Amino acid sequence: MDYQTITYQESGDFATITLNRPDKLNALNNTMLNELDECLKSVELNDNICALIITGQGEKAFAAGADIAELNACDKLSGKMFSEYGSYVFRRIEKMRIPVIAAINGYALGGGCELALACHIRFGSEKAKFGQPEVNLGIIPGYGGTQRLPKVVGKAKAMELIVSGNIIDAAEANRIGLLNQVYKHDELMDKTLEFVSTILSKGKIAVSTCVECVNASEHLSLEDGLNYESMRFGDVCGTDDFKEGTNAYLEKRTAEFKNK
Ligand code: COA
Protein backbone atom coordinates (compact mmCIF):
# COMPACT_ATOMS: atom_id res chain seq x y z
CA MET A 1 0.00 0.00 0.00
CA ASP A 2 1.19 3.52 -0.80
CA TYR A 3 1.41 5.90 2.10
CA GLN A 4 2.16 9.65 2.05
CA THR A 5 3.62 10.14 5.51
CA ILE A 6 5.10 6.76 6.45
CA THR A 7 6.91 3.98 4.63
CA TYR A 8 6.33 0.32 5.34
CA GLN A 9 8.86 -2.36 4.51
CA GLU A 10 8.69 -6.09 5.11
CA SER A 11 12.02 -7.94 5.30
CA GLY A 12 11.37 -11.66 5.71
CA ASP A 13 9.62 -12.12 9.03
CA PHE A 14 9.90 -8.58 10.42
CA ALA A 15 8.68 -5.19 9.27
CA THR A 16 9.78 -1.58 9.60
CA ILE A 17 7.56 1.49 9.73
CA THR A 18 9.44 4.73 9.03
CA LEU A 19 7.82 8.07 9.87
CA ASN A 20 8.38 10.01 6.71
CA ARG A 21 7.96 13.78 6.92
CA PRO A 22 11.63 14.67 7.38
CA ASP A 23 11.14 18.30 6.28
CA LYS A 24 8.80 18.68 9.29
CA LEU A 25 10.98 16.55 11.56
CA ASN A 26 8.42 13.75 11.18
CA ALA A 27 5.79 15.72 13.11
CA LEU A 28 2.70 13.56 13.62
CA ASN A 29 -0.19 15.00 11.64
CA ASN A 30 -3.63 13.50 11.21
CA THR A 31 -2.71 11.78 7.94
CA MET A 32 0.27 10.14 9.62
CA LEU A 33 -1.89 8.88 12.50
CA ASN A 34 -4.45 7.50 10.00
CA GLU A 35 -1.71 5.79 8.03
CA LEU A 36 -0.06 4.39 11.15
CA ASP A 37 -3.42 3.00 12.25
CA GLU A 38 -4.04 1.36 8.85
CA CYS A 39 -0.53 -0.03 8.69
CA LEU A 40 -0.60 -1.42 12.25
CA LYS A 41 -3.92 -3.12 11.49
CA SER A 42 -2.40 -4.87 8.49
CA VAL A 43 0.65 -5.94 10.54
CA GLU A 44 -1.68 -7.35 13.22
CA LEU A 45 -3.40 -9.46 10.56
CA ASN A 46 -0.16 -10.70 9.02
CA ASP A 47 0.94 -13.88 10.80
CA ASN A 48 4.27 -13.87 8.95
CA ILE A 49 5.51 -10.72 10.72
CA CYS A 50 7.11 -11.54 14.08
CA ALA A 51 8.67 -8.16 15.06
CA LEU A 52 8.11 -4.52 14.18
CA ILE A 53 10.60 -1.64 14.14
CA ILE A 54 9.42 1.98 14.22
CA THR A 55 11.94 4.68 13.25
CA GLY A 56 12.12 8.13 11.68
CA GLN A 57 13.30 9.23 8.25
CA GLY A 58 16.24 11.62 8.05
CA GLU A 59 19.19 12.50 10.21
CA LYS A 60 17.46 14.75 12.75
CA ALA A 61 14.25 13.34 14.08
CA PHE A 62 12.33 10.30 15.21
CA ALA A 63 9.32 12.63 15.60
CA ALA A 64 9.33 16.20 16.89
CA GLY A 65 5.80 15.89 18.26
CA ALA A 66 2.25 16.36 17.15
CA ASP A 67 1.94 18.73 14.21
CA ILE A 68 1.69 22.13 15.87
CA ALA A 69 0.06 23.69 12.78
CA GLU A 70 -2.86 21.23 13.08
CA LEU A 71 -2.90 21.43 16.85
CA ASN A 72 -3.26 25.21 16.65
CA ALA A 73 -6.83 24.86 15.31
CA CYS A 74 -8.06 22.86 18.34
CA ASP A 75 -10.71 24.09 20.74
CA LYS A 76 -11.97 22.38 23.87
CA LEU A 77 -13.99 19.71 22.06
CA SER A 78 -11.69 19.06 19.10
CA GLY A 79 -8.67 19.11 21.45
CA LYS A 80 -10.16 16.20 23.38
CA MET A 81 -10.75 14.31 20.14
CA PHE A 82 -7.22 15.15 18.93
CA SER A 83 -5.81 13.59 22.10
CA GLU A 84 -8.16 10.59 22.02
CA TYR A 85 -7.25 9.70 18.46
CA GLY A 86 -3.48 9.78 19.02
CA SER A 87 -3.89 7.80 22.23
CA TYR A 88 -5.99 5.20 20.43
CA VAL A 89 -3.34 4.72 17.71
CA PHE A 90 -0.49 4.52 20.22
CA ARG A 91 -2.47 2.04 22.32
CA ARG A 92 -2.71 -0.13 19.22
CA ILE A 93 1.11 -0.17 19.14
CA GLU A 94 1.37 -1.04 22.82
CA LYS A 95 -1.14 -3.88 22.45
CA MET A 96 0.62 -5.47 19.47
CA ARG A 97 1.30 -9.19 20.07
CA ILE A 98 4.75 -9.00 18.52
CA PRO A 99 7.68 -7.04 19.99
CA VAL A 100 7.63 -3.42 18.80
CA ILE A 101 11.03 -1.74 18.90
CA ALA A 102 11.53 2.02 18.57
CA ALA A 103 14.83 2.89 16.86
CA ILE A 104 15.07 6.53 17.93
CA ASN A 105 17.34 8.32 15.52
CA GLY A 106 16.95 11.93 16.68
CA TYR A 107 14.39 14.23 18.35
CA ALA A 108 11.66 12.36 20.21
CA LEU A 109 9.68 15.28 21.57
CA GLY A 110 6.07 15.55 22.72
CA GLY A 111 4.07 13.03 20.66
CA GLY A 112 7.39 11.60 19.40
CA CYS A 113 8.44 10.75 22.96
CA GLU A 114 4.93 9.40 23.61
CA LEU A 115 5.15 7.22 20.50
CA ALA A 116 8.46 5.83 21.74
CA LEU A 117 6.87 5.20 25.15
CA ALA A 118 4.11 3.13 23.52
CA CYS A 119 6.72 0.84 21.92
CA HIS A 120 7.85 -2.19 23.93
CA ILE A 121 11.60 -1.59 23.63
CA ARG A 122 13.51 1.64 22.94
CA PHE A 123 16.97 1.87 21.36
CA GLY A 124 18.40 5.33 20.77
CA SER A 125 21.20 6.90 18.78
CA GLU A 126 23.65 9.18 20.56
CA LYS A 127 21.90 12.02 18.72
CA ALA A 128 18.47 11.24 20.18
CA LYS A 129 16.85 13.89 22.38
CA PHE A 130 13.78 13.43 24.52
CA GLY A 131 11.26 15.68 26.18
CA GLN A 132 7.65 16.62 26.74
CA PRO A 133 7.79 20.31 25.80
CA GLU A 134 3.98 20.76 25.68
CA VAL A 135 3.96 23.24 28.59
CA ASN A 136 5.86 25.64 26.28
CA LEU A 137 2.73 25.61 24.10
CA GLY A 138 0.27 26.01 26.97
CA ILE A 139 -0.91 22.41 26.76
CA ILE A 140 -0.16 19.05 28.39
CA PRO A 141 1.08 15.81 26.83
CA GLY A 142 -1.97 14.32 25.10
CA TYR A 143 -0.85 11.01 23.64
CA GLY A 144 -0.22 9.18 26.90
CA GLY A 145 2.85 11.01 28.25
CA THR A 146 1.40 11.79 31.67
CA GLN A 147 0.44 8.14 32.09
CA ARG A 148 3.27 6.14 30.53
CA LEU A 149 6.31 8.28 31.39
CA PRO A 150 5.85 7.86 35.19
CA LYS A 151 5.59 4.09 34.71
CA VAL A 152 8.85 4.05 32.76
CA VAL A 153 11.05 6.54 34.66
CA GLY A 154 9.22 6.93 37.99
CA LYS A 155 6.82 9.65 39.11
CA ALA A 156 9.31 12.29 40.25
CA LYS A 157 11.47 12.19 37.11
CA ALA A 158 8.38 12.17 34.88
CA MET A 159 6.93 15.10 36.79
CA GLU A 160 10.23 17.01 36.42
CA LEU A 161 10.33 16.46 32.66
CA ILE A 162 6.64 17.16 32.05
CA VAL A 163 6.27 20.35 34.15
CA SER A 164 9.59 21.84 32.97
CA GLY A 165 9.50 20.87 29.28
CA ASN A 166 13.24 20.20 29.64
CA ILE A 167 14.95 18.26 26.86
CA ILE A 168 17.36 15.47 27.80
CA ASP A 169 20.01 13.74 25.71
CA ALA A 170 20.32 10.02 24.98
CA ALA A 171 22.82 9.35 27.78
CA GLU A 172 20.44 10.84 30.37
CA ALA A 173 17.47 9.02 28.81
CA ASN A 174 19.42 5.78 29.13
CA ARG A 175 20.39 6.58 32.72
CA ILE A 176 16.77 7.11 33.81
CA GLY A 177 15.50 4.02 32.00
CA LEU A 178 13.73 5.75 29.13
CA LEU A 179 16.08 4.00 26.72
CA ASN A 180 17.04 0.33 26.77
CA GLN A 181 20.35 1.06 25.01
CA VAL A 182 22.23 3.92 23.33
CA TYR A 183 24.23 3.25 20.17
CA LYS A 184 26.46 5.33 17.92
CA HIS A 185 24.22 7.09 15.41
CA ASP A 186 25.51 5.11 12.44
CA GLU A 187 25.13 1.81 14.28
CA LEU A 188 21.56 2.27 15.52
CA MET A 189 19.83 0.34 12.74
CA ASP A 190 22.42 -2.45 12.62
CA LYS A 191 22.21 -2.96 16.37
CA THR A 192 18.40 -2.88 16.20
CA LEU A 193 18.42 -5.47 13.41
CA GLU A 194 20.85 -7.61 15.41
CA PHE A 195 18.38 -7.58 18.30
CA VAL A 196 15.48 -8.37 15.99
CA SER A 197 17.36 -11.33 14.52
CA THR A 198 17.86 -12.65 18.07
CA ILE A 199 14.10 -12.49 18.61
CA LEU A 200 13.41 -14.13 15.28
CA SER A 201 15.63 -17.10 16.15
CA LYS A 202 13.26 -18.01 19.02
CA GLY A 203 9.90 -19.76 18.85
CA LYS A 204 7.43 -17.23 17.45
CA ILE A 205 4.53 -18.50 19.56
CA ALA A 206 6.62 -18.26 22.74
CA VAL A 207 7.77 -14.72 21.90
CA SER A 208 4.28 -13.40 21.20
CA THR A 209 2.92 -15.12 24.32
CA CYS A 210 5.67 -13.39 26.36
CA VAL A 211 4.59 -10.03 24.89
CA GLU A 212 0.95 -10.69 25.77
CA CYS A 213 1.82 -11.73 29.35
CA VAL A 214 4.11 -8.74 29.99
CA ASN A 215 1.46 -6.42 28.54
CA ALA A 216 -1.16 -8.03 30.78
CA SER A 217 0.99 -7.27 33.86
CA GLU A 218 0.10 -3.61 33.37
CA HIS A 219 -3.59 -4.04 34.14
CA LEU A 220 -3.85 -7.26 36.19
CA SER A 221 -3.35 -7.68 39.93
CA LEU A 222 -0.39 -9.92 40.82
CA GLU A 223 -2.85 -12.73 41.66
CA ASP A 224 -4.69 -12.45 38.34
CA GLY A 225 -1.44 -11.94 36.44
CA LEU A 226 0.07 -15.12 37.87
CA ASN A 227 -3.09 -17.04 36.95
CA TYR A 228 -2.97 -15.61 33.45
CA GLU A 229 0.72 -16.54 33.14
CA SER A 230 0.00 -20.14 34.23
CA MET A 231 -2.79 -20.42 31.69
CA ARG A 232 -0.54 -19.14 28.91
CA PHE A 233 2.32 -21.38 30.12
CA GLY A 234 -0.06 -24.31 29.59
CA ASP A 235 -0.87 -22.99 26.11
CA VAL A 236 2.78 -22.96 25.05
CA CYS A 237 3.37 -26.40 26.57
CA GLY A 238 0.78 -27.63 24.08
CA THR A 239 2.82 -26.49 21.05
CA ASP A 240 5.15 -28.45 18.77
CA ASP A 241 7.73 -25.70 19.37
CA PHE A 242 7.83 -26.59 23.05
CA LYS A 243 8.56 -30.25 22.24
CA GLU A 244 11.18 -29.21 19.68
CA GLY A 245 12.83 -26.67 22.04
CA THR A 246 13.10 -29.06 24.98
CA ASN A 247 14.09 -32.06 22.81
CA ALA A 248 16.78 -29.96 21.09
CA TYR A 249 18.19 -28.94 24.48
CA LEU A 250 18.29 -32.54 25.69
CA GLU A 251 19.84 -33.71 22.41
CA LYS A 252 22.42 -30.86 22.51
CA ARG A 253 21.39 -29.39 19.16
CA THR A 254 19.90 -26.10 17.95
CA ALA A 255 16.11 -26.02 17.96
CA GLU A 256 14.31 -25.68 14.66
CA PHE A 257 11.05 -24.01 15.51
CA LYS A 258 8.12 -24.45 13.12
CA ASN A 259 5.87 -21.89 14.84
CA LYS A 260 3.23 -24.50 15.56
N1 COA B 1 4.89 20.46 14.36
C1 COA B 1 4.93 21.02 13.14
N2 COA B 1 6.07 21.36 12.52
C2 COA B 1 7.22 21.07 13.15
C3 COA B 1 7.27 20.47 14.41
C4 COA B 1 6.03 20.15 15.02
N3 COA B 1 5.96 19.54 16.22
N4 COA B 1 8.55 20.33 14.79
C5 COA B 1 9.30 20.82 13.77
N5 COA B 1 8.49 21.27 12.78
C6 COA B 1 8.87 21.87 11.51
C7 COA B 1 9.35 23.31 11.70
O1 COA B 1 8.22 24.17 11.75
C8 COA B 1 10.17 23.49 10.45
O2 COA B 1 9.30 23.68 9.36
P1 COA B 1 9.57 24.86 8.27
O3 COA B 1 10.94 24.51 7.69
O4 COA B 1 8.48 24.73 7.30
O5 COA B 1 9.59 26.13 9.06
C9 COA B 1 10.82 22.13 10.27
O6 COA B 1 10.01 21.20 11.00
C10 COA B 1 12.23 22.06 10.82
O7 COA B 1 12.19 22.45 12.17
P2 COA B 1 13.14 23.61 12.79
O8 COA B 1 12.45 24.15 13.98
O9 COA B 1 13.55 24.56 11.72
O10 COA B 1 14.40 22.73 13.21
P3 COA B 1 15.45 23.08 14.35
O11 COA B 1 16.56 22.10 14.19
O12 COA B 1 15.80 24.52 14.35
O13 COA B 1 14.68 22.79 15.74
C11 COA B 1 13.28 21.52 17.24
C12 COA B 1 14.30 21.49 16.09
C13 COA B 1 12.79 20.08 17.46
C14 COA B 1 13.95 22.03 18.52
C15 COA B 1 12.11 22.44 16.86
O14 COA B 1 11.64 22.07 15.57
C16 COA B 1 10.94 22.37 17.80
O15 COA B 1 11.00 22.93 18.88
N6 COA B 1 9.85 21.70 17.42
C17 COA B 1 8.66 21.60 18.18
C18 COA B 1 8.82 20.60 19.31
C19 COA B 1 7.55 20.52 20.15
O16 COA B 1 7.16 21.47 20.81
N7 COA B 1 6.88 19.36 20.12
C20 COA B 1 5.71 19.12 20.87
C21 COA B 1 4.52 19.37 20.02
S1 COA B 1 3.02 19.01 20.91
GROMACS .gro file of C-alpha atoms and ligand atoms in nm:
model
  308
    1MET     CA    1   0.000   0.000   0.000
    2ASP     CA    2   0.119   0.352  -0.080
    3TYR     CA    3   0.141   0.590   0.210
    4GLN     CA    4   0.216   0.965   0.205
    5THR     CA    5   0.362   1.014   0.551
    6ILE     CA    6   0.510   0.676   0.645
    7THR     CA    7   0.691   0.398   0.463
    8TYR     CA    8   0.633   0.032   0.534
    9GLN     CA    9   0.886  -0.236   0.451
   10GLU     CA   10   0.869  -0.609   0.511
   11SER     CA   11   1.202  -0.794   0.530
   12GLY     CA   12   1.137  -1.166   0.571
   13ASP     CA   13   0.962  -1.212   0.903
   14PHE     CA   14   0.990  -0.858   1.042
   15ALA     CA   15   0.868  -0.519   0.927
   16THR     CA   16   0.978  -0.158   0.960
   17ILE     CA   17   0.756   0.149   0.973
   18THR     CA   18   0.944   0.473   0.903
   19LEU     CA   19   0.782   0.807   0.987
   20ASN     CA   20   0.838   1.001   0.671
   21ARG     CA   21   0.796   1.378   0.692
   22PRO     CA   22   1.163   1.467   0.738
   23ASP     CA   23   1.114   1.830   0.628
   24LYS     CA   24   0.880   1.868   0.929
   25LEU     CA   25   1.098   1.655   1.156
   26ASN     CA   26   0.842   1.375   1.118
   27ALA     CA   27   0.579   1.572   1.311
   28LEU     CA   28   0.270   1.356   1.362
   29ASN     CA   29  -0.019   1.500   1.164
   30ASN     CA   30  -0.363   1.350   1.121
   31THR     CA   31  -0.271   1.178   0.794
   32MET     CA   32   0.027   1.014   0.962
   33LEU     CA   33  -0.189   0.888   1.250
   34ASN     CA   34  -0.445   0.750   1.000
   35GLU     CA   35  -0.171   0.579   0.803
   36LEU     CA   36  -0.006   0.439   1.115
   37ASP     CA   37  -0.342   0.300   1.225
   38GLU     CA   38  -0.404   0.136   0.885
   39CYS     CA   39  -0.053  -0.003   0.869
   40LEU     CA   40  -0.060  -0.142   1.225
   41LYS     CA   41  -0.392  -0.312   1.149
   42SER     CA   42  -0.240  -0.487   0.849
   43VAL     CA   43   0.065  -0.594   1.054
   44GLU     CA   44  -0.168  -0.735   1.322
   45LEU     CA   45  -0.340  -0.946   1.056
   46ASN     CA   46  -0.016  -1.070   0.902
   47ASP     CA   47   0.094  -1.388   1.080
   48ASN     CA   48   0.427  -1.387   0.895
   49ILE     CA   49   0.551  -1.072   1.072
   50CYS     CA   50   0.711  -1.154   1.408
   51ALA     CA   51   0.867  -0.816   1.506
   52LEU     CA   52   0.811  -0.452   1.418
   53ILE     CA   53   1.060  -0.164   1.414
   54ILE     CA   54   0.942   0.198   1.422
   55THR     CA   55   1.194   0.468   1.325
   56GLY     CA   56   1.212   0.813   1.168
   57GLN     CA   57   1.330   0.923   0.825
   58GLY     CA   58   1.624   1.162   0.805
   59GLU     CA   59   1.919   1.250   1.021
   60LYS     CA   60   1.746   1.475   1.275
   61ALA     CA   61   1.425   1.334   1.408
   62PHE     CA   62   1.233   1.030   1.521
   63ALA     CA   63   0.932   1.263   1.560
   64ALA     CA   64   0.933   1.620   1.689
   65GLY     CA   65   0.580   1.589   1.826
   66ALA     CA   66   0.225   1.636   1.715
   67ASP     CA   67   0.194   1.873   1.421
   68ILE     CA   68   0.169   2.213   1.587
   69ALA     CA   69   0.006   2.369   1.278
   70GLU     CA   70  -0.286   2.123   1.308
   71LEU     CA   71  -0.290   2.143   1.685
   72ASN     CA   72  -0.326   2.521   1.665
   73ALA     CA   73  -0.683   2.486   1.531
   74CYS     CA   74  -0.806   2.286   1.834
   75ASP     CA   75  -1.071   2.409   2.074
   76LYS     CA   76  -1.197   2.238   2.387
   77LEU     CA   77  -1.399   1.971   2.206
   78SER     CA   78  -1.169   1.906   1.910
   79GLY     CA   79  -0.867   1.911   2.145
   80LYS     CA   80  -1.016   1.620   2.338
   81MET     CA   81  -1.075   1.431   2.014
   82PHE     CA   82  -0.722   1.515   1.893
   83SER     CA   83  -0.581   1.359   2.210
   84GLU     CA   84  -0.816   1.059   2.202
   85TYR     CA   85  -0.725   0.970   1.846
   86GLY     CA   86  -0.348   0.978   1.902
   87SER     CA   87  -0.389   0.780   2.223
   88TYR     CA   88  -0.599   0.520   2.043
   89VAL     CA   89  -0.334   0.472   1.771
   90PHE     CA   90  -0.049   0.452   2.022
   91ARG     CA   91  -0.247   0.204   2.232
   92ARG     CA   92  -0.271  -0.013   1.922
   93ILE     CA   93   0.111  -0.017   1.914
   94GLU     CA   94   0.137  -0.104   2.282
   95LYS     CA   95  -0.114  -0.388   2.245
   96MET     CA   96   0.062  -0.547   1.947
   97ARG     CA   97   0.130  -0.919   2.007
   98ILE     CA   98   0.475  -0.900   1.852
   99PRO     CA   99   0.768  -0.704   1.999
  100VAL     CA  100   0.763  -0.342   1.880
  101ILE     CA  101   1.103  -0.174   1.890
  102ALA     CA  102   1.153   0.202   1.857
  103ALA     CA  103   1.483   0.289   1.686
  104ILE     CA  104   1.507   0.653   1.793
  105ASN     CA  105   1.734   0.832   1.552
  106GLY     CA  106   1.695   1.193   1.668
  107TYR     CA  107   1.439   1.423   1.835
  108ALA     CA  108   1.166   1.236   2.021
  109LEU     CA  109   0.968   1.528   2.157
  110GLY     CA  110   0.607   1.555   2.272
  111GLY     CA  111   0.407   1.303   2.066
  112GLY     CA  112   0.739   1.160   1.940
  113CYS     CA  113   0.844   1.075   2.296
  114GLU     CA  114   0.493   0.940   2.361
  115LEU     CA  115   0.515   0.722   2.050
  116ALA     CA  116   0.846   0.583   2.174
  117LEU     CA  117   0.687   0.520   2.515
  118ALA     CA  118   0.411   0.313   2.352
  119CYS     CA  119   0.672   0.084   2.192
  120HIS     CA  120   0.785  -0.219   2.393
  121ILE     CA  121   1.160  -0.159   2.363
  122ARG     CA  122   1.351   0.164   2.294
  123PHE     CA  123   1.697   0.187   2.136
  124GLY     CA  124   1.840   0.533   2.077
  125SER     CA  125   2.120   0.690   1.878
  126GLU     CA  126   2.365   0.918   2.056
  127LYS     CA  127   2.190   1.202   1.872
  128ALA     CA  128   1.847   1.124   2.018
  129LYS     CA  129   1.685   1.389   2.238
  130PHE     CA  130   1.378   1.343   2.452
  131GLY     CA  131   1.126   1.568   2.618
  132GLN     CA  132   0.765   1.662   2.674
  133PRO     CA  133   0.779   2.031   2.580
  134GLU     CA  134   0.398   2.076   2.568
  135VAL     CA  135   0.396   2.324   2.859
  136ASN     CA  136   0.586   2.564   2.628
  137LEU     CA  137   0.273   2.561   2.410
  138GLY     CA  138   0.027   2.601   2.697
  139ILE     CA  139  -0.091   2.241   2.676
  140ILE     CA  140  -0.016   1.905   2.839
  141PRO     CA  141   0.108   1.581   2.683
  142GLY     CA  142  -0.197   1.432   2.510
  143TYR     CA  143  -0.085   1.101   2.364
  144GLY     CA  144  -0.022   0.918   2.690
  145GLY     CA  145   0.285   1.101   2.825
  146THR     CA  146   0.140   1.179   3.167
  147GLN     CA  147   0.044   0.814   3.209
  148ARG     CA  148   0.327   0.614   3.053
  149LEU     CA  149   0.631   0.828   3.139
  150PRO     CA  150   0.585   0.786   3.519
  151LYS     CA  151   0.559   0.409   3.471
  152VAL     CA  152   0.885   0.405   3.276
  153VAL     CA  153   1.105   0.654   3.466
  154GLY     CA  154   0.922   0.693   3.799
  155LYS     CA  155   0.682   0.965   3.911
  156ALA     CA  156   0.931   1.229   4.025
  157LYS     CA  157   1.147   1.219   3.711
  158ALA     CA  158   0.838   1.217   3.488
  159MET     CA  159   0.693   1.510   3.679
  160GLU     CA  160   1.023   1.701   3.642
  161LEU     CA  161   1.033   1.646   3.266
  162ILE     CA  162   0.664   1.716   3.205
  163VAL     CA  163   0.627   2.035   3.415
  164SER     CA  164   0.959   2.184   3.297
  165GLY     CA  165   0.950   2.087   2.928
  166ASN     CA  166   1.324   2.020   2.964
  167ILE     CA  167   1.495   1.826   2.686
  168ILE     CA  168   1.736   1.547   2.780
  169ASP     CA  169   2.001   1.374   2.571
  170ALA     CA  170   2.032   1.002   2.498
  171ALA     CA  171   2.282   0.935   2.778
  172GLU     CA  172   2.044   1.084   3.037
  173ALA     CA  173   1.747   0.902   2.881
  174ASN     CA  174   1.942   0.578   2.913
  175ARG     CA  175   2.039   0.658   3.272
  176ILE     CA  176   1.677   0.711   3.381
  177GLY     CA  177   1.550   0.402   3.200
  178LEU     CA  178   1.373   0.575   2.913
  179LEU     CA  179   1.608   0.400   2.672
  180ASN     CA  180   1.704   0.033   2.677
  181GLN     CA  181   2.035   0.106   2.501
  182VAL     CA  182   2.223   0.392   2.333
  183TYR     CA  183   2.423   0.325   2.017
  184LYS     CA  184   2.646   0.533   1.792
  185HIS     CA  185   2.422   0.709   1.541
  186ASP     CA  186   2.551   0.511   1.244
  187GLU     CA  187   2.513   0.181   1.428
  188LEU     CA  188   2.156   0.227   1.552
  189MET     CA  189   1.983   0.034   1.274
  190ASP     CA  190   2.242  -0.245   1.262
  191LYS     CA  191   2.221  -0.296   1.637
  192THR     CA  192   1.840  -0.288   1.620
  193LEU     CA  193   1.842  -0.547   1.341
  194GLU     CA  194   2.085  -0.761   1.541
  195PHE     CA  195   1.838  -0.758   1.830
  196VAL     CA  196   1.548  -0.837   1.599
  197SER     CA  197   1.736  -1.133   1.452
  198THR     CA  198   1.786  -1.265   1.807
  199ILE     CA  199   1.410  -1.249   1.861
  200LEU     CA  200   1.341  -1.413   1.528
  201SER     CA  201   1.563  -1.710   1.615
  202LYS     CA  202   1.326  -1.801   1.902
  203GLY     CA  203   0.990  -1.976   1.885
  204LYS     CA  204   0.743  -1.723   1.745
  205ILE     CA  205   0.453  -1.850   1.956
  206ALA     CA  206   0.662  -1.826   2.274
  207VAL     CA  207   0.777  -1.472   2.190
  208SER     CA  208   0.428  -1.340   2.120
  209THR     CA  209   0.292  -1.512   2.432
  210CYS     CA  210   0.567  -1.339   2.636
  211VAL     CA  211   0.459  -1.003   2.489
  212GLU     CA  212   0.095  -1.069   2.577
  213CYS     CA  213   0.182  -1.173   2.935
  214VAL     CA  214   0.411  -0.874   2.999
  215ASN     CA  215   0.146  -0.642   2.854
  216ALA     CA  216  -0.116  -0.803   3.078
  217SER     CA  217   0.099  -0.727   3.386
  218GLU     CA  218   0.010  -0.361   3.337
  219HIS     CA  219  -0.359  -0.404   3.414
  220LEU     CA  220  -0.385  -0.726   3.619
  221SER     CA  221  -0.335  -0.768   3.993
  222LEU     CA  222  -0.039  -0.992   4.082
  223GLU     CA  223  -0.285  -1.273   4.166
  224ASP     CA  224  -0.469  -1.245   3.834
  225GLY     CA  225  -0.144  -1.194   3.644
  226LEU     CA  226   0.007  -1.512   3.787
  227ASN     CA  227  -0.309  -1.704   3.695
  228TYR     CA  228  -0.297  -1.561   3.345
  229GLU     CA  229   0.072  -1.654   3.314
  230SER     CA  230   0.000  -2.014   3.423
  231MET     CA  231  -0.279  -2.042   3.169
  232ARG     CA  232  -0.054  -1.914   2.891
  233PHE     CA  233   0.232  -2.138   3.012
  234GLY     CA  234  -0.006  -2.431   2.959
  235ASP     CA  235  -0.087  -2.299   2.611
  236VAL     CA  236   0.278  -2.296   2.505
  237CYS     CA  237   0.337  -2.640   2.657
  238GLY     CA  238   0.078  -2.763   2.408
  239THR     CA  239   0.282  -2.649   2.105
  240ASP     CA  240   0.515  -2.845   1.877
  241ASP     CA  241   0.773  -2.570   1.937
  242PHE     CA  242   0.783  -2.659   2.305
  243LYS     CA  243   0.856  -3.025   2.224
  244GLU     CA  244   1.118  -2.921   1.968
  245GLY     CA  245   1.283  -2.667   2.204
  246THR     CA  246   1.310  -2.906   2.498
  247ASN     CA  247   1.409  -3.206   2.281
  248ALA     CA  248   1.678  -2.996   2.109
  249TYR     CA  249   1.819  -2.894   2.448
  250LEU     CA  250   1.829  -3.254   2.569
  251GLU     CA  251   1.984  -3.371   2.241
  252LYS     CA  252   2.242  -3.086   2.251
  253ARG     CA  253   2.139  -2.939   1.916
  254THR     CA  254   1.990  -2.610   1.795
  255ALA     CA  255   1.611  -2.602   1.796
  256GLU     CA  256   1.431  -2.568   1.466
  257PHE     CA  257   1.105  -2.401   1.551
  258LYS     CA  258   0.812  -2.445   1.312
  259ASN     CA  259   0.587  -2.189   1.484
  260LYS     CA  260   0.323  -2.450   1.556
  261COA     N1  261   0.489   2.046   1.436
  261COA     C1  262   0.493   2.102   1.314
  261COA     N2  263   0.607   2.136   1.252
  261COA     C2  264   0.722   2.107   1.315
  261COA     C3  265   0.727   2.047   1.441
  261COA     C4  266   0.603   2.015   1.502
  261COA     N3  267   0.596   1.954   1.622
  261COA     N4  268   0.855   2.033   1.479
  261COA     C5  269   0.930   2.082   1.377
  261COA     N5  270   0.849   2.127   1.278
  261COA     C6  271   0.887   2.187   1.151
  261COA     C7  272   0.935   2.331   1.170
  261COA     O1  273   0.822   2.417   1.175
  261COA     C8  274   1.017   2.349   1.045
  261COA     O2  275   0.930   2.368   0.936
  261COA     P1  276   0.957   2.486   0.827
  261COA     O3  277   1.094   2.451   0.769
  261COA     O4  278   0.848   2.473   0.730
  261COA     O5  279   0.959   2.613   0.906
  261COA     C9  280   1.082   2.213   1.027
  261COA     O6  281   1.001   2.120   1.100
  261COA    C10  282   1.223   2.206   1.082
  261COA     O7  283   1.219   2.245   1.217
  261COA     P2  284   1.314   2.361   1.279
  261COA     O8  285   1.245   2.415   1.398
  261COA     O9  286   1.355   2.456   1.172
  261COA    O10  287   1.440   2.273   1.321
  261COA     P3  288   1.545   2.308   1.435
  261COA    O11  289   1.656   2.210   1.419
  261COA    O12  290   1.580   2.452   1.435
  261COA    O13  291   1.468   2.279   1.574
  261COA    C11  292   1.328   2.152   1.724
  261COA    C12  293   1.430   2.149   1.609
  261COA    C13  294   1.279   2.008   1.746
  261COA    C14  295   1.395   2.203   1.852
  261COA    C15  296   1.211   2.244   1.686
  261COA    O14  297   1.164   2.207   1.557
  261COA    C16  298   1.094   2.237   1.780
  261COA    O15  299   1.100   2.293   1.888
  261COA     N6  300   0.985   2.170   1.742
  261COA    C17  301   0.866   2.160   1.818
  261COA    C18  302   0.882   2.060   1.931
  261COA    C19  303   0.755   2.052   2.015
  261COA    O16  304   0.716   2.147   2.081
  261COA     N7  305   0.688   1.936   2.012
  261COA    C20  306   0.571   1.912   2.087
  261COA    C21  307   0.452   1.937   2.002
  261COA     S1  308   0.302   1.901   2.091
   0.00000   0.00000   0.00000
